[in-house]
XYZ file of C-alpha atoms in Angstrom:
352
model
C 5.709 27.538 46.348
C 7.428 24.339 47.359
C 5.692 24.421 50.707
C 2.827 22.584 49.013
C 3.222 19.783 51.498
C 1.160 21.924 53.875
C -1.770 21.278 51.539
C -1.508 17.504 51.632
C -4.881 16.452 52.882
C -4.368 12.749 53.538
C -3.367 11.318 56.874
C -1.688 7.927 57.081
C -0.218 6.688 60.352
C 3.142 4.941 60.179
C 3.602 1.875 62.356
C 6.577 2.053 64.747
C 8.449 -0.773 62.950
C 7.642 0.060 59.325
C 9.331 1.983 56.523
C 7.164 3.798 54.008
C 7.256 5.188 50.477
C 4.562 7.688 49.514
C 3.785 9.642 46.348
C 1.521 12.689 46.597
C 0.034 14.021 43.347
C -1.841 17.325 43.604
C -3.780 18.956 40.756
C -5.392 22.329 41.377
C -7.801 24.521 39.453
C -8.298 28.238 40.015
C -5.267 28.698 42.262
C -3.224 31.750 41.318
C 0.561 32.033 41.732
C 0.711 28.300 42.271
C 1.689 25.334 40.059
C -1.432 23.502 38.877
C 0.323 20.162 39.314
C 2.808 19.088 42.001
C 4.342 15.761 43.016
C 6.044 15.143 46.368
C 7.869 11.921 47.263
C 8.355 10.908 50.907
C 10.523 8.127 52.328
C 9.775 7.511 56.008
C 8.038 10.916 55.954
C 11.246 12.598 54.719
C 10.868 14.635 51.460
C 13.150 13.062 48.848
C 11.694 14.162 45.503
C 9.725 17.053 43.991
C 8.154 17.922 40.631
C 5.846 20.698 39.441
C 4.166 21.749 36.211
C 6.358 24.847 35.888
C 9.808 23.258 35.883
C 8.657 19.850 34.526
C 11.905 18.366 35.830
C 12.052 15.975 38.823
C 14.179 17.401 41.624
C 16.004 15.374 44.286
C 15.603 16.787 47.800
C 18.373 14.734 49.430
C 22.013 14.162 48.497
C 21.509 10.404 48.375
C 18.422 10.644 46.148
C 20.383 12.903 43.791
C 23.118 10.269 43.601
C 20.533 7.603 42.863
C 19.192 9.574 39.900
C 22.733 10.139 38.651
C 23.568 6.432 38.954
C 20.344 5.344 37.236
C 19.312 7.721 34.410
C 16.507 5.327 33.444
C 14.952 5.857 36.847
C 15.011 9.619 36.274
C 13.351 9.103 32.892
C 10.702 6.886 34.509
C 9.939 9.613 37.050
C 9.729 12.272 34.373
C 7.321 10.302 32.183
C 5.229 9.269 35.216
C 4.840 12.891 36.287
C 4.101 14.225 32.794
C 1.465 11.611 31.952
C -0.246 12.010 35.322
C -0.175 15.804 35.000
C -2.222 15.816 31.786
C -4.612 13.009 32.752
C -5.413 14.575 36.137
C -6.057 17.932 34.512
C -8.836 16.166 32.593
C -10.050 14.427 35.796
C -10.509 17.675 37.708
C -12.353 19.253 34.744
C -14.755 16.283 34.618
C -15.377 16.462 38.379
C -16.109 20.185 38.186
C -18.690 19.528 35.459
C -20.313 16.672 37.393
C -20.558 18.802 40.533
C -21.621 21.925 38.616
C -18.611 23.911 39.835
C -17.702 26.808 37.573
C -15.703 29.011 39.950
C -13.396 28.849 42.948
C -10.296 26.841 43.832
C -10.542 23.052 43.611
C -7.955 20.398 44.441
C -7.734 16.801 43.252
C -5.157 14.553 44.961
C -3.803 11.037 44.866
C -1.645 9.335 47.448
C -0.166 5.946 46.686
C 2.654 3.922 48.162
C 3.545 1.108 50.475
C 4.841 0.157 53.898
C 7.412 -2.533 54.610
C 8.137 -4.059 57.999
C 11.873 -4.746 58.069
C 11.421 -7.196 60.964
C 8.528 -9.358 59.771
C 8.723 -8.667 56.017
C 5.034 -7.713 55.966
C 4.017 -5.434 53.080
C 0.996 -3.167 52.816
C 0.100 -1.067 49.768
C -2.394 1.772 49.491
C -3.858 4.225 47.020
C -6.352 6.961 47.846
C -7.948 9.822 45.952
C -9.247 13.030 47.485
C -11.192 16.013 46.185
C -11.379 19.399 47.910
C -10.056 17.976 51.163
C -12.381 14.970 51.410
C -11.861 11.273 50.673
C -13.119 10.448 47.186
C -11.941 6.953 46.258
C -9.739 4.194 47.726
C -8.404 0.852 46.489
C -9.127 -2.363 48.401
C -6.174 -4.704 47.909
C -8.042 -7.713 49.298
C -10.858 -7.601 46.750
C -9.110 -5.568 44.024
C -12.122 -3.265 43.949
C -12.659 0.406 44.714
C -14.365 2.021 47.705
C -16.458 5.149 47.142
C -17.154 7.086 50.376
C -19.019 9.797 48.430
C -22.046 9.359 46.124
C -20.251 11.483 43.525
C -17.588 8.751 43.217
C -19.957 5.857 42.500
C -19.702 6.249 38.717
C -15.908 6.253 38.880
C -15.924 3.235 41.211
C -18.005 1.105 38.836
C -15.857 2.108 35.886
C -12.641 1.145 37.688
C -14.104 -2.092 39.090
C -14.825 -3.281 35.545
C -11.212 -2.708 34.479
C -9.823 -5.850 36.126
C -6.458 -5.849 34.261
C -5.769 -2.311 35.456
C -6.572 -3.318 39.036
C -4.230 -6.300 38.724
C -1.445 -3.957 37.685
C -2.131 -1.792 40.736
C -1.987 -4.880 42.902
C 1.404 -5.890 41.477
C 2.842 -2.392 41.874
C 1.616 -1.869 45.441
C 2.652 -5.291 46.757
C 5.845 -5.951 44.773
C 7.142 -3.030 42.715
C 6.721 -0.373 45.395
C 8.346 -2.393 48.226
C 11.349 -3.182 46.018
C 11.675 0.486 45.140
C 11.449 1.392 48.829
C 14.255 -1.039 49.693
C 16.432 0.504 46.983
C 15.833 3.967 48.408
C 16.625 2.784 51.915
C 19.889 1.268 50.692
C 20.946 4.541 49.047
C 19.857 6.670 51.980
C 20.775 4.330 54.835
C 23.318 6.750 56.329
C 20.490 9.250 56.734
C 17.228 7.280 56.799
C 18.476 4.445 59.007
C 20.474 6.558 61.444
C 19.657 6.771 65.135
C 19.780 9.993 67.148
C 18.755 10.271 70.786
C 16.944 13.422 71.907
C 17.467 16.031 74.557
C 14.616 15.616 77.067
C 13.552 18.495 79.319
C 10.785 19.268 81.811
C 9.130 22.624 81.080
C 6.497 24.680 82.896
C 5.140 28.127 82.012
C 3.740 29.073 85.436
C 3.450 27.327 88.816
C -0.145 26.342 87.977
C 0.557 25.194 84.393
C 0.945 21.541 83.397
C 4.500 20.206 83.322
C 5.545 19.404 79.776
C 8.051 16.655 79.057
C 9.674 17.758 75.796
C 12.003 15.628 73.637
C 13.778 17.179 70.645
C 16.458 16.090 68.204
C 15.532 12.402 67.861
C 15.535 10.254 64.718
C 13.785 8.282 63.374
C 10.311 9.466 64.246
C 9.233 5.988 65.356
C 9.129 6.980 69.003
C 6.759 7.569 71.874
C 6.751 9.633 75.050
C 4.506 9.259 78.097
C 4.138 9.914 81.825
C 3.931 7.110 84.349
C 3.160 6.906 88.069
C 4.615 4.171 90.271
C 5.829 2.449 87.102
C 2.390 2.428 85.393
C 1.647 4.498 82.278
C -0.813 7.339 82.876
C -3.823 7.910 80.628
C -5.628 10.542 82.706
C -4.537 14.156 83.252
C -2.101 13.869 80.329
C -2.163 15.455 76.878
C -0.021 14.134 74.037
C 1.372 16.455 71.385
C 2.078 15.581 67.765
C 5.456 14.579 66.393
C 6.865 17.671 64.672
C 9.862 18.035 62.330
C 12.924 20.124 63.175
C 14.831 22.151 60.590
C 17.728 19.655 60.660
C 15.578 16.637 59.750
C 15.184 15.367 63.318
C 11.906 15.395 65.255
C 10.374 16.702 68.476
C 7.388 15.768 70.603
C 5.987 16.427 74.063
C 3.449 15.217 76.606
C 1.848 17.400 79.296
C 0.964 16.345 82.826
C -1.697 18.194 84.824
C -0.519 18.439 88.448
C -3.507 20.343 89.868
C -4.590 17.331 91.938
C -1.082 16.104 92.819
C 0.437 17.013 96.184
C 4.114 18.042 96.328
C 4.848 14.915 98.391
C 3.643 12.710 95.490
C 5.786 14.327 92.786
C 8.527 11.739 93.308
C 6.096 9.013 92.148
C 5.937 10.473 88.616
C 8.407 10.176 85.759
C 8.517 10.895 82.045
C 9.585 8.108 79.681
C 10.867 8.546 76.127
C 11.118 5.422 73.970
C 12.915 5.261 70.612
C 12.023 1.970 68.958
C 15.473 1.422 67.448
C 17.122 1.766 70.888
C 16.816 -0.758 73.717
C 17.084 1.571 76.724
C 14.488 4.252 77.506
C 15.227 7.802 78.638
C 13.574 8.402 82.021
C 13.229 11.789 83.739
C 11.955 11.954 87.324
C 9.467 14.710 88.126
C 11.632 17.078 90.161
C 10.936 20.773 90.699
C 14.675 21.452 90.775
C 15.144 20.399 87.146
C 12.034 22.037 85.661
C 12.915 24.810 83.207
C 10.625 27.829 83.293
C 10.479 31.505 82.320
C 8.642 32.679 85.429
C 10.182 33.978 88.675
C 8.492 34.085 92.082
C 8.249 37.400 93.987
C 10.582 36.112 96.694
C 13.262 35.494 94.053
C 12.678 38.764 92.195
C 15.714 41.151 92.495
C 13.663 44.079 93.778
C 16.581 46.326 94.841
C 18.438 46.533 91.524
C 15.209 46.799 89.535
C 13.793 49.612 91.691
C 17.101 51.445 91.452
C 17.067 51.060 87.687
C 13.504 52.345 87.436
C 14.317 55.399 89.568
C 17.333 56.113 87.366
C 15.221 55.903 84.226
C 12.620 58.262 85.697
C 15.302 60.825 86.547
C 16.749 60.546 83.051
C 13.284 60.968 81.545
C 12.675 64.070 83.663
C 15.934 65.620 82.469
C 15.063 64.855 78.846
C 11.573 66.372 79.163
C 13.032 69.504 80.781
C 15.535 69.776 77.952
C 12.764 69.508 75.345
C 10.800 72.347 76.950
C 13.928 74.532 77.106
C 14.718 73.751 73.454
C 11.178 74.592 72.341
C 11.215 77.758 74.383
C 14.427 78.966 72.794
C 13.119 78.173 69.303
C 9.872 79.999 69.967
C 11.775 83.067 71.112
C 13.946 83.028 68.004
C 10.926 82.502 65.719
C 9.110 85.476 67.136
C 12.083 87.696 66.396
C 12.328 86.561 62.723
C 9.122 86.908 60.616
C 10.606 84.829 57.782
C 11.003 81.738 59.980
C 7.397 80.604 59.312
C 7.919 80.742 55.557
C 11.214 78.876 55.857
C 9.550 76.133 57.917
C 6.800 75.773 55.321
C 9.344 75.414 52.526
C 11.272 72.802 54.505
């Protein structure tokens, strides 16, 4: 149930030098065995808070966020009231949208993402709020003009209504540019031992088969503000490479990889290639030279295959199988002989 984050339909890229606070509100209609309202709070993409319409109680997802709620009961009350009021108002929103779009059946999802980013080096702040419906952008707030953007014709009515409410838009502007960044800084102060930590990864070269691309894989790094790439003769490569996404590990760290296609590279030129991992909070890069001796793989060439022991093992298994089969035939034969001598054996078998 709490894996609702898999349903979050917005995508917002985090700059390498920025911290972020994001609130995801999700209202659903027609979904069975699922809360019809869920809130997820992310700090630097790390889940720190959760709320749903079943429990109706905000839940801290990190030790430090739990301590923050304990130290500031008013903040917990603010969260609770924010979630409850939004829950009931968004239930009405999704009902109105279903009527406007003539939708009487099926599962429908209405979402809001709001929050801010703060650059701890330059002090630059950027706020954002977006609405989505059934997986598509529905409405977004323009901080420069304090007006709303409607990418869908169905959102035009809502856009005009919100544009006319200037005081409400001013409040959004204040929250996104001042209130949210201050809240983010408070969170970062409470969670600095976790959120501001630095962990270097283990970097390996992997290859499935001799003809497969070589993958440079980094795992166990934190924070996620990192990049990994291949370079040749000191220059970053953009051709014959494929970048993977940054993925979370179970321990809160991250992993990522980049593949290099070597189909047109001669063995003599391998030494000209190297994989570079860069963590933005660390000065020195991790560099791995392309070397066949260090590539980890799960394939074995025929020349390296231990044919003798394997053949011997196979022969032994065949002999054992032959003995077992012979024993089965002998056992059946003895049972058939005994059955033929006892007429009641068929009845006994049927009863058993």
